[in-house]
PDB file of C-alpha atoms in Angstrom:
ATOM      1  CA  UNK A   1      98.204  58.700  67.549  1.00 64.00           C
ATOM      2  CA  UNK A   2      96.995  57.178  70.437  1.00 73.00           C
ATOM      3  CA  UNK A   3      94.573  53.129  69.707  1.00 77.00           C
ATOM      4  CA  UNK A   4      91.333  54.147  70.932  1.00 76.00           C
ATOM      5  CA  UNK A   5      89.261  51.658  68.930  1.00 81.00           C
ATOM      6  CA  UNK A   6      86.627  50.662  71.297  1.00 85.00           C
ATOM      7  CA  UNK A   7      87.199  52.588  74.227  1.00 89.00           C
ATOM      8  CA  UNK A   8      84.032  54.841  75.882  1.00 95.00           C
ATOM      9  CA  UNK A   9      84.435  57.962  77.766  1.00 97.00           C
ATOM     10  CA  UNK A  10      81.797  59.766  80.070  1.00 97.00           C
ATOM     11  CA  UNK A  11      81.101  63.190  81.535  1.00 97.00           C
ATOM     12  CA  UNK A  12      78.363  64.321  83.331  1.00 97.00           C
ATOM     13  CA  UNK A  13      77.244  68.170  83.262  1.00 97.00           C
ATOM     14  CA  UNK A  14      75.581  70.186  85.345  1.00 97.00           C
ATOM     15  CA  UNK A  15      72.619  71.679  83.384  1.00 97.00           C
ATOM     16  CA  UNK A  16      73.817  75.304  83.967  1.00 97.00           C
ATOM     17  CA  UNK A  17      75.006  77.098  80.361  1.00 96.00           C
ATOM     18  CA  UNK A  18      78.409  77.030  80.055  1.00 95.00           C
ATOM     19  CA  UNK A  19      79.475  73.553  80.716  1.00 97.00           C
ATOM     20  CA  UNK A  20      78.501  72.642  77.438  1.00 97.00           C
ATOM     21  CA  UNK A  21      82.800  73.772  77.041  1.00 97.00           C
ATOM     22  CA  UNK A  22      83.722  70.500  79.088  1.00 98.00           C
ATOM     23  CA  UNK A  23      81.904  68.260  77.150  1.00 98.00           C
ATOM     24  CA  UNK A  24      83.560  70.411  73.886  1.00 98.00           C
ATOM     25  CA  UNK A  25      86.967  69.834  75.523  1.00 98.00           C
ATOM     26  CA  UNK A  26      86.682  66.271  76.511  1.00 98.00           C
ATOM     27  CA  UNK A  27      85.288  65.528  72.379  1.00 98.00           C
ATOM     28  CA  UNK A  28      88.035  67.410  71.249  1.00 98.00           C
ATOM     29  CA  UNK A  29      90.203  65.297  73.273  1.00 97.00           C
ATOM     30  CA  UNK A  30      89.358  62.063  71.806  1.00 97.00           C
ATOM     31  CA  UNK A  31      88.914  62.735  68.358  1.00 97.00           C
ATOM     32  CA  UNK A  32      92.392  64.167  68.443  1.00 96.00           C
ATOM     33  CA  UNK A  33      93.523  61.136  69.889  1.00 94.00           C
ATOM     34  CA  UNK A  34      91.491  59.527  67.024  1.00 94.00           C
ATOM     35  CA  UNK A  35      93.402  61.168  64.449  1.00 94.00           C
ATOM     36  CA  UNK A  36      90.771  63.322  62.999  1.00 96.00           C
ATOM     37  CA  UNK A  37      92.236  67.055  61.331  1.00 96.00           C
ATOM     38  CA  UNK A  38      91.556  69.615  63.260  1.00 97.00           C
ATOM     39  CA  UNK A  39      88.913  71.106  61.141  1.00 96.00           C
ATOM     40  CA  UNK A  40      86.326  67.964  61.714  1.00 97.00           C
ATOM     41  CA  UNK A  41      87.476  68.342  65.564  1.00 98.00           C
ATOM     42  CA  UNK A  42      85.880  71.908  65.161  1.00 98.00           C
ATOM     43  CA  UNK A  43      83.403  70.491  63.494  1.00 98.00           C
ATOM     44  CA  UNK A  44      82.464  68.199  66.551  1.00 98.00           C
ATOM     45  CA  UNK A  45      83.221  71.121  69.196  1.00 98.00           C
ATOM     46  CA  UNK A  46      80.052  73.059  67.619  1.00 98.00           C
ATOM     47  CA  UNK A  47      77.768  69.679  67.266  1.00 98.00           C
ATOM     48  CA  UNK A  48      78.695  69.108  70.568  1.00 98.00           C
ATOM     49  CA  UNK A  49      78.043  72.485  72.282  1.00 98.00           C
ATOM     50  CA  UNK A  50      74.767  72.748  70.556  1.00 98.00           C
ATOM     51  CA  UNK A  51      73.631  69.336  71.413  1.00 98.00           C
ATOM     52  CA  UNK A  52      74.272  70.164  75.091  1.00 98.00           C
ATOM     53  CA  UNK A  53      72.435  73.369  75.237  1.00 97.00           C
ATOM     54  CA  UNK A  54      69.526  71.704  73.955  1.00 96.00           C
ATOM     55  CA  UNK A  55      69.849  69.217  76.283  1.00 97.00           C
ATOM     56  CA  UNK A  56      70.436  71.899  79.380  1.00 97.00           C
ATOM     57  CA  UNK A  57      67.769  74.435  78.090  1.00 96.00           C
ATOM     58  CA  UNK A  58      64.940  72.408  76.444  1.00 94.00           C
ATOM     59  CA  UNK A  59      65.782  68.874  78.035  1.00 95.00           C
ATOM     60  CA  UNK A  60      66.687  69.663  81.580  1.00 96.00           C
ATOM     61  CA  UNK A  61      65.248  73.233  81.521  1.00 96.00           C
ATOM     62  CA  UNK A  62      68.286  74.718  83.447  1.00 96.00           C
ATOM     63  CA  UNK A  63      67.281  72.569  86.564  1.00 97.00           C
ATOM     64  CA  UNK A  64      71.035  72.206  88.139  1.00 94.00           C
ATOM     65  CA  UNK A  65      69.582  69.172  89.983  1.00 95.00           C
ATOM     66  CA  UNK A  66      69.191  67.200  86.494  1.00 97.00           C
ATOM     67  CA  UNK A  67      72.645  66.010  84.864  1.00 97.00           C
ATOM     68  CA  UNK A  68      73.410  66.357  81.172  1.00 98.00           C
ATOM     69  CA  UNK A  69      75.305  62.882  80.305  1.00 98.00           C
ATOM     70  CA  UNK A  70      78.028  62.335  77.529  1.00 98.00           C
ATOM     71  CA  UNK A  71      79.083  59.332  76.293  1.00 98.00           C
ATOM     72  CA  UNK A  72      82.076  59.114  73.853  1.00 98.00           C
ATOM     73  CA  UNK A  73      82.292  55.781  71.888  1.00 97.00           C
ATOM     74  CA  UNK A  74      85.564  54.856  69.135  1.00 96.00           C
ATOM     75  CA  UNK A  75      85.318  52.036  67.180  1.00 94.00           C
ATOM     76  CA  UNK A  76      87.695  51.808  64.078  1.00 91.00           C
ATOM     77  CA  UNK A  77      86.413  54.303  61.562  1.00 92.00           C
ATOM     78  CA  UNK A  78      84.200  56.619  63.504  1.00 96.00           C
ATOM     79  CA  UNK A  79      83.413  58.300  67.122  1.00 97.00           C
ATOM     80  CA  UNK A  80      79.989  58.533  68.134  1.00 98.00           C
ATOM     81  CA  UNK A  81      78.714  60.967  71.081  1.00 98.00           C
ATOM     82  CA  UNK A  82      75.702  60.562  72.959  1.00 98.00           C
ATOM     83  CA  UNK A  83      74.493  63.521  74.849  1.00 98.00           C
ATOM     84  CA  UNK A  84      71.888  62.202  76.992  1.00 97.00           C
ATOM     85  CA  UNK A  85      69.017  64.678  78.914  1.00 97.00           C
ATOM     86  CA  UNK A  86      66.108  63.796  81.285  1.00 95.00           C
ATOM     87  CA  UNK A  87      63.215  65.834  78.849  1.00 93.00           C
ATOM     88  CA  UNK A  88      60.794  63.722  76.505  1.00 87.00           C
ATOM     89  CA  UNK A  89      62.394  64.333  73.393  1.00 87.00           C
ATOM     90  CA  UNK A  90      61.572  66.324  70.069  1.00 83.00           C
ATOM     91  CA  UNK A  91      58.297  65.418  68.490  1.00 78.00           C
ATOM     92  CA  UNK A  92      59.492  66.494  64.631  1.00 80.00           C
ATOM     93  CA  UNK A  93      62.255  67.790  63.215  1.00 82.00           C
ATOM     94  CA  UNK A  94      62.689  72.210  63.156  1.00 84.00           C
ATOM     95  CA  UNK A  95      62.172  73.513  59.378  1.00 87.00           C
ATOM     96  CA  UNK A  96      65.465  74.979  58.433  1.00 90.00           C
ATOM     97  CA  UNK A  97      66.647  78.134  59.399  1.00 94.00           C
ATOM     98  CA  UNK A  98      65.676  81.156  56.272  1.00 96.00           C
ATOM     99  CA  UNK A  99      68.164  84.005  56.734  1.00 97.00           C
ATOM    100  CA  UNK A 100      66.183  85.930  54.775  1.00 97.00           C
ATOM    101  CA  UNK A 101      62.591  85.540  57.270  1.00 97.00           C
ATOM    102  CA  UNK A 102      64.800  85.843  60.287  1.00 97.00           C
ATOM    103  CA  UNK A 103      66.559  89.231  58.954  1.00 97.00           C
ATOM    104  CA  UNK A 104      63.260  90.046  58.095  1.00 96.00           C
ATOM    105  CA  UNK A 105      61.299  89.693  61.351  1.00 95.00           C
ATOM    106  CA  UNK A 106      59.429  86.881  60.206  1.00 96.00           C
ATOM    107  CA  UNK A 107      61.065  84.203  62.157  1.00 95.00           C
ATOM    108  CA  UNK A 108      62.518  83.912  65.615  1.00 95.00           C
ATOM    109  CA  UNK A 109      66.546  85.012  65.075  1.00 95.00           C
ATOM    110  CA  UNK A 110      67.371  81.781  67.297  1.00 94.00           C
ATOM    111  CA  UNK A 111      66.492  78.273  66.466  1.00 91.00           C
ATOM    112  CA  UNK A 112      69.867  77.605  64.565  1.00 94.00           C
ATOM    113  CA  UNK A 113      71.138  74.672  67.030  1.00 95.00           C
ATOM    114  CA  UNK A 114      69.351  71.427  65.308  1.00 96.00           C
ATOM    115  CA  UNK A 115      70.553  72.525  61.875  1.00 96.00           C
ATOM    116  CA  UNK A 116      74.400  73.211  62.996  1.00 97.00           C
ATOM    117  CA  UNK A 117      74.543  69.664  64.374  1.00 97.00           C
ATOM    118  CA  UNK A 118      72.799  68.309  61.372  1.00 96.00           C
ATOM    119  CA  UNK A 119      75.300  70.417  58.735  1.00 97.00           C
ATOM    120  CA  UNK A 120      78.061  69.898  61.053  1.00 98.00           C
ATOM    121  CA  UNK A 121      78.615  65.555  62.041  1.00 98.00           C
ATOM    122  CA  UNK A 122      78.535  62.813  59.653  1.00 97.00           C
ATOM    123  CA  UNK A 123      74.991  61.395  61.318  1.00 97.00           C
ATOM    124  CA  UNK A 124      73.023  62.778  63.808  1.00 97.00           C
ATOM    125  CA  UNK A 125      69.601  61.230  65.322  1.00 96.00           C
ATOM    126  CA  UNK A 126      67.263  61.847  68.317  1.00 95.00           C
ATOM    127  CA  UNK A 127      65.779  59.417  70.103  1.00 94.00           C
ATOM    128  CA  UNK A 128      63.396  59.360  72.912  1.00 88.00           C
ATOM    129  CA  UNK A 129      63.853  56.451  75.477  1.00 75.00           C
ATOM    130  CA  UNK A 130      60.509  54.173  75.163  1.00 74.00           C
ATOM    131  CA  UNK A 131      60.393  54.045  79.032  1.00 75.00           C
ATOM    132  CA  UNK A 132      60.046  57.359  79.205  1.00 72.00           C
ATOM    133  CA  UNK A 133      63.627  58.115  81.295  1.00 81.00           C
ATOM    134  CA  UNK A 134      64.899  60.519  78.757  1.00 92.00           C
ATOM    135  CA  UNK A 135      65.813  61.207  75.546  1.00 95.00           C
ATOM    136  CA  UNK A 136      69.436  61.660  73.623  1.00 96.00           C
ATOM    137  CA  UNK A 137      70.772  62.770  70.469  1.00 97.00           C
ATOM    138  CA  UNK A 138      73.431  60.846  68.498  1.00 97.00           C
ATOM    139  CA  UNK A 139      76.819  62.291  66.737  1.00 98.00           C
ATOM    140  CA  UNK A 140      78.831  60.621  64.464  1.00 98.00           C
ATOM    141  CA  UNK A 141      81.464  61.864  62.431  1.00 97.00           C
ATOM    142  CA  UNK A 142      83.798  59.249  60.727  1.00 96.00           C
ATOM    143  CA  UNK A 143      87.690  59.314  59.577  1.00 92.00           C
ATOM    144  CA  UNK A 144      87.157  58.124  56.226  1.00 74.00           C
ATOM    145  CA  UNK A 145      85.317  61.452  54.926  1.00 65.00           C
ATOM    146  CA  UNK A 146      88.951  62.676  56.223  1.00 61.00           C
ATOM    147  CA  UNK A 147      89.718  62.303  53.089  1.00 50.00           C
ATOM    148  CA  UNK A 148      86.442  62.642  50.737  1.00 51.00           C
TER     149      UNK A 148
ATOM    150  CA  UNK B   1      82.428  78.932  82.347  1.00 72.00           C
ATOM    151  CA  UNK B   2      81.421  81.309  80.029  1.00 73.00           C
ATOM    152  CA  UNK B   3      83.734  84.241  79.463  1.00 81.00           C
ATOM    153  CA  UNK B   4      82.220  88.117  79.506  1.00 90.00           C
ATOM    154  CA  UNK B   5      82.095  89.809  76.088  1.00 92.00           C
ATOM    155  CA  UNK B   6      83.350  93.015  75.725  1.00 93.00           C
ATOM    156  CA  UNK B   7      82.771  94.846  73.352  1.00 96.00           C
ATOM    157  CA  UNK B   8      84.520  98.322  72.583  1.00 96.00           C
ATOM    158  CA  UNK B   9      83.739 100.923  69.837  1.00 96.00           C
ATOM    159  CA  UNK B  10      86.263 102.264  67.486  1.00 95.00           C
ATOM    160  CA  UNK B  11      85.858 104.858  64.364  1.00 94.00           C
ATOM    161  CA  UNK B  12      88.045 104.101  61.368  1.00 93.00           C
ATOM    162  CA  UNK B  13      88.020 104.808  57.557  1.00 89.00           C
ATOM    163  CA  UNK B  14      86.969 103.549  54.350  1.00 83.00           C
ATOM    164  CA  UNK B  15      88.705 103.466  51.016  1.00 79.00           C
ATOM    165  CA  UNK B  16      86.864 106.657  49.942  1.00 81.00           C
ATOM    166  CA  UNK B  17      87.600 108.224  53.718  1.00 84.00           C
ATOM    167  CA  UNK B  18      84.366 107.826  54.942  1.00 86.00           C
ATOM    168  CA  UNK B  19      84.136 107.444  58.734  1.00 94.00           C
ATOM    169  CA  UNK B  20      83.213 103.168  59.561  1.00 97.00           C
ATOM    170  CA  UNK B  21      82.403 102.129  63.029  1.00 97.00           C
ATOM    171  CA  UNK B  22      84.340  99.325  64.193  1.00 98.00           C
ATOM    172  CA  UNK B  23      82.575  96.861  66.844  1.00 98.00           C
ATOM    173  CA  UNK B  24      85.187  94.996  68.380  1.00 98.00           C
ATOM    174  CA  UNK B  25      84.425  91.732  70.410  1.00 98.00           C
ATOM    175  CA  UNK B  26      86.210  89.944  72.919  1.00 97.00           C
ATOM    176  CA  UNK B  27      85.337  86.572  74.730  1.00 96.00           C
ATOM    177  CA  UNK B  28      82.628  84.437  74.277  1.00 96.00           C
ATOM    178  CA  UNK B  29      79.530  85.244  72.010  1.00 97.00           C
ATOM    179  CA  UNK B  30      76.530  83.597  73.854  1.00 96.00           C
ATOM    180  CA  UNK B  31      73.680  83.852  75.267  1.00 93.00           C
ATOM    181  CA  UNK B  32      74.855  86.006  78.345  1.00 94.00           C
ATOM    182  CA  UNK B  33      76.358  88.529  75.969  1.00 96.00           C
ATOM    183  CA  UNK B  34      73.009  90.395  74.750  1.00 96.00           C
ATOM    184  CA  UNK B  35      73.531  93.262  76.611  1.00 96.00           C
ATOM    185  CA  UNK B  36      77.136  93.922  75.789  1.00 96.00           C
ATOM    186  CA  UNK B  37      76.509  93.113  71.877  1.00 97.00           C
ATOM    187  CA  UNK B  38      72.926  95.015  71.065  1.00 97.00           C
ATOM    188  CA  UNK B  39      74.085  97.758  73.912  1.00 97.00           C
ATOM    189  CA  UNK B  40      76.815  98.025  71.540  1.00 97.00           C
ATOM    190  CA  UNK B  41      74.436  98.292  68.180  1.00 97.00           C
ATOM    191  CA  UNK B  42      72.473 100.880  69.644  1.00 96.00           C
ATOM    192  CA  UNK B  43      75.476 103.114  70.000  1.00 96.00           C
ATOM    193  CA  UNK B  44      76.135 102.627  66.336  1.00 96.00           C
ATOM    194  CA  UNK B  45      72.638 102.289  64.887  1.00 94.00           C
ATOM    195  CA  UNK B  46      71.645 104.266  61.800  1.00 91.00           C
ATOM    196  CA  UNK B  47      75.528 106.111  62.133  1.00 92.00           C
ATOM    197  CA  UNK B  48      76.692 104.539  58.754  1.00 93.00           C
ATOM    198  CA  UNK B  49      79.051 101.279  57.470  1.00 96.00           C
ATOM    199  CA  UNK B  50      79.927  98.771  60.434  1.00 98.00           C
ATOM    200  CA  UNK B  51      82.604  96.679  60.800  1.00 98.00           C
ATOM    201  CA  UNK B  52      82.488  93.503  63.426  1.00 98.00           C
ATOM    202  CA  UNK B  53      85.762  92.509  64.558  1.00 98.00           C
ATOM    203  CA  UNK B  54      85.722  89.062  65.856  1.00 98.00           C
ATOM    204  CA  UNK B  55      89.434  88.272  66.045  1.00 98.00           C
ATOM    205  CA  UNK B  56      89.560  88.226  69.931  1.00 97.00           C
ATOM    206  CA  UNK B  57      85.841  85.928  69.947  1.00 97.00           C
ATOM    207  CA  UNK B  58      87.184  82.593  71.948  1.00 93.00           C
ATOM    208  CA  UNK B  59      83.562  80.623  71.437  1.00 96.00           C
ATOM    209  CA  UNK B  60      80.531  81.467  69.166  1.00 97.00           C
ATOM    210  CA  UNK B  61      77.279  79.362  69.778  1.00 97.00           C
ATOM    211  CA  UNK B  62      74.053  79.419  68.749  1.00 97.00           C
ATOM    212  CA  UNK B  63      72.976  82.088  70.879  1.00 97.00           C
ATOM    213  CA  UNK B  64      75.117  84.314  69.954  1.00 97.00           C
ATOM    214  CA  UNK B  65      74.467  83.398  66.284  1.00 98.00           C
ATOM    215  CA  UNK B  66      71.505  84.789  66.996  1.00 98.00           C
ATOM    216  CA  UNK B  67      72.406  88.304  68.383  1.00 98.00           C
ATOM    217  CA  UNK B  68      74.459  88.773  65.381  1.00 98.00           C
ATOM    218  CA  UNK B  69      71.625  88.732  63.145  1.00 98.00           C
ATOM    219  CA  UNK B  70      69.697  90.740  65.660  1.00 98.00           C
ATOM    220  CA  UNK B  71      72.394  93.204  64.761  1.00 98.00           C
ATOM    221  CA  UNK B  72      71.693  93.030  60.770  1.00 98.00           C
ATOM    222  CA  UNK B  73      68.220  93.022  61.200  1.00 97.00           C
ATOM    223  CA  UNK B  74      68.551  96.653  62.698  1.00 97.00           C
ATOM    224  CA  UNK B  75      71.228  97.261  60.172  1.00 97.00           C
ATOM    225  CA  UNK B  76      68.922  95.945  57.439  1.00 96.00           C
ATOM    226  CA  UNK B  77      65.953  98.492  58.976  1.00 96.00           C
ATOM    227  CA  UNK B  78      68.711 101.481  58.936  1.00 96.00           C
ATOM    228  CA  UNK B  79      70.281 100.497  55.216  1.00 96.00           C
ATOM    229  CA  UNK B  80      73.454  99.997  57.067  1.00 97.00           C
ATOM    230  CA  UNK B  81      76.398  97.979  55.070  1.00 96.00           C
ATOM    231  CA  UNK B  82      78.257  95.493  57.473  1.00 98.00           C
ATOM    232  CA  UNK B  83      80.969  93.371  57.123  1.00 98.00           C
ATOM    233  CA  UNK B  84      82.842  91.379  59.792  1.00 98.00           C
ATOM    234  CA  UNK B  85      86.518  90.145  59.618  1.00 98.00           C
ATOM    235  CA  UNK B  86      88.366  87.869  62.022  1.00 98.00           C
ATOM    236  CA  UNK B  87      86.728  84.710  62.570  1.00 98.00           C
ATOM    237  CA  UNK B  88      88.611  81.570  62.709  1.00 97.00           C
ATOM    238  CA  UNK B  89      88.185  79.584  59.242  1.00 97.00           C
ATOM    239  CA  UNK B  90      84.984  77.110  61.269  1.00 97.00           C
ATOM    240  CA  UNK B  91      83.282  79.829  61.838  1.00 98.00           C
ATOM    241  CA  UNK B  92      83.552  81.539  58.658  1.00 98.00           C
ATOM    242  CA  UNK B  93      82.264  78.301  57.436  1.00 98.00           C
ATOM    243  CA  UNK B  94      78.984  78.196  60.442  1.00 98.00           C
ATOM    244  CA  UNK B  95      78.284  82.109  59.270  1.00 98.00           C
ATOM    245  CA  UNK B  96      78.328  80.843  55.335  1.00 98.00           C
ATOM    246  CA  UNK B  97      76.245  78.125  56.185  1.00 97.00           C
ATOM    247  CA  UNK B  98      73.631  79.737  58.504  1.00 97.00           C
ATOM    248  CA  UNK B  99      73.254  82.687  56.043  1.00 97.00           C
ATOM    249  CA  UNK B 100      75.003  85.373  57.608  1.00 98.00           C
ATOM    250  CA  UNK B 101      77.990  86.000  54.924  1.00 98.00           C
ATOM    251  CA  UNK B 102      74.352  87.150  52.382  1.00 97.00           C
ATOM    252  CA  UNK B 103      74.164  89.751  54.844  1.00 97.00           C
ATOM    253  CA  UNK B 104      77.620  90.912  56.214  1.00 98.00           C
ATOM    254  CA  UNK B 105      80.859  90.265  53.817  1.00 97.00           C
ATOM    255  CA  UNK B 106      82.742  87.953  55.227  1.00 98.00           C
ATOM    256  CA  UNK B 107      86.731  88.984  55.589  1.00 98.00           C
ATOM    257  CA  UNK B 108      89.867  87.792  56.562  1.00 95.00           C
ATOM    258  CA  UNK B 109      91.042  91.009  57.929  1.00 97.00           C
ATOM    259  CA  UNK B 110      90.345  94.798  59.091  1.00 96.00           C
ATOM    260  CA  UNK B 111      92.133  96.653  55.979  1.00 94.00           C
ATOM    261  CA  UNK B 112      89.812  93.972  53.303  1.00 95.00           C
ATOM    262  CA  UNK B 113      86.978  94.595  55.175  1.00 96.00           C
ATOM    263  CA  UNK B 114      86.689  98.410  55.213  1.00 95.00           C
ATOM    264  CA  UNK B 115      87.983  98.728  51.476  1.00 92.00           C
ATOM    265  CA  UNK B 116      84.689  96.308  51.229  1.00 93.00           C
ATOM    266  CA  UNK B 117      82.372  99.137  52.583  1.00 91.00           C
TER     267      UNK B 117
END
């Protein structure tokens, strides 16, 4: 295993669907070199993905001019991943997905991203930049639920 | 980036010999892939017991979570049984969590799966 306590690593998308696989790649990468089994790494890849098509679809609305930024942070225990987008933000929280209303007809089949990341990572926050340049979401999963 | 899903249609048989339609996938299961999933559903809808073979599936996201309940929603209109079989252990887990497994059995492999239907 490769020291990679407080190192940062960043990749910038284009916000076209699809990249979100580099970013998925390039997460993988590190938390391998982290240590982390490869079941948490999957773990990440999906977190990851999601938060990036959010970020290309609903924060940079597909506009190929607007980058979708990533920002992969170690420190001893945990790796954190910023995915950073030019939109405003979310204003609350999605309710959570109901199988049964979507089966149903009674809710939209999509809408599943926000609670994958959520189920998915150790922490995970949005936040909207007060100067109004963007917004990001935060990932964290940590080694020592490795072993919890 | 995003590879094309194919998607081809095979017949097969249950435990009691009666006739299942396989869907098998290929690729990635996104948001480009409506046409080649539902297209697929239609050819199968209201025929009887469907199997979804995902053991070729590179990359499942959100999107394509979604066209996969699209499917059981028509299966759920028809009274069609589904079950689905190949999909790595992390996405076994994502269908369990999202819901999906309350709607399609979810099974290591082809021969488990039918004998579920």
């Amino acid at each position: 295993m490769t020291d990679t306590t407080g190192t940062s690593v960043e990749v910038r998308l284009p916000s076209r669907l699809g990249f979100e696989k580099v970013a998925m790649a390039t997460a993988a990468s590190v938390a391998r070199l982290k240590g982390f089994s490869d079941e948490r790494i999957e773990d990440l890849k999906t977190a990851v993905a999601e938060a990036c098509i959010n970020a290309i679809e609903h924060g940079n609305h597909l506009n190929e001019n607007l980058s979708v930024g990533i920002i992969l942070s170690t420190s001893a225990d945990e790796l954190e991943v910023k995915v950073l987008d030019n939109g405003s933000g979310i204003s609350k929280q999605p309710p959570k997905p109901d199988i049964d209303r979507k089966v149903h007809g009674e809710e939209d089949p999509r809408g599943m991203g926000m609670f994958l990341i959520q189920a998915l990572v150790d922490e995970a926050e949005w936040v909207h930049d007060s100067k109004g340049k963007g917004s990001y979401v935060r990932l964290v999963i940590r080694l020592d639920k490795e072993n919890a | 980036m995003q590879a094309e899903t194919k998607t081809t249609i095979d017949r097969t048989s249950g435990s009691n010999g009666a006739s299942i339609s396989v869907l098998r996938f290929s690729g990635d299961i996104s948001s480009t892939s409506k046409e080649s999933v539902l297209g697929a559903w239609q050819t199968v809808n209201g025929t009887g017991p469907v199997l979804l073979d995902f053991s070729k599936v590179e990359y499942i996201n959100s999107s394509g979570i979604a066209l996969i309940i699209q499917m059981l929603m028509e299966a759920d209109k028809t009274g069609q049984r589904v079950a689905a079989f190949g999909l790595t252990p992390h996405f076994q887990k994502v269908f369990t969590m999202v819901g999906i497994s309350k709607y399609a059995g979810l099974f290591k492999d082809e021969p488990t799966a039918s004998a579920s239907l």
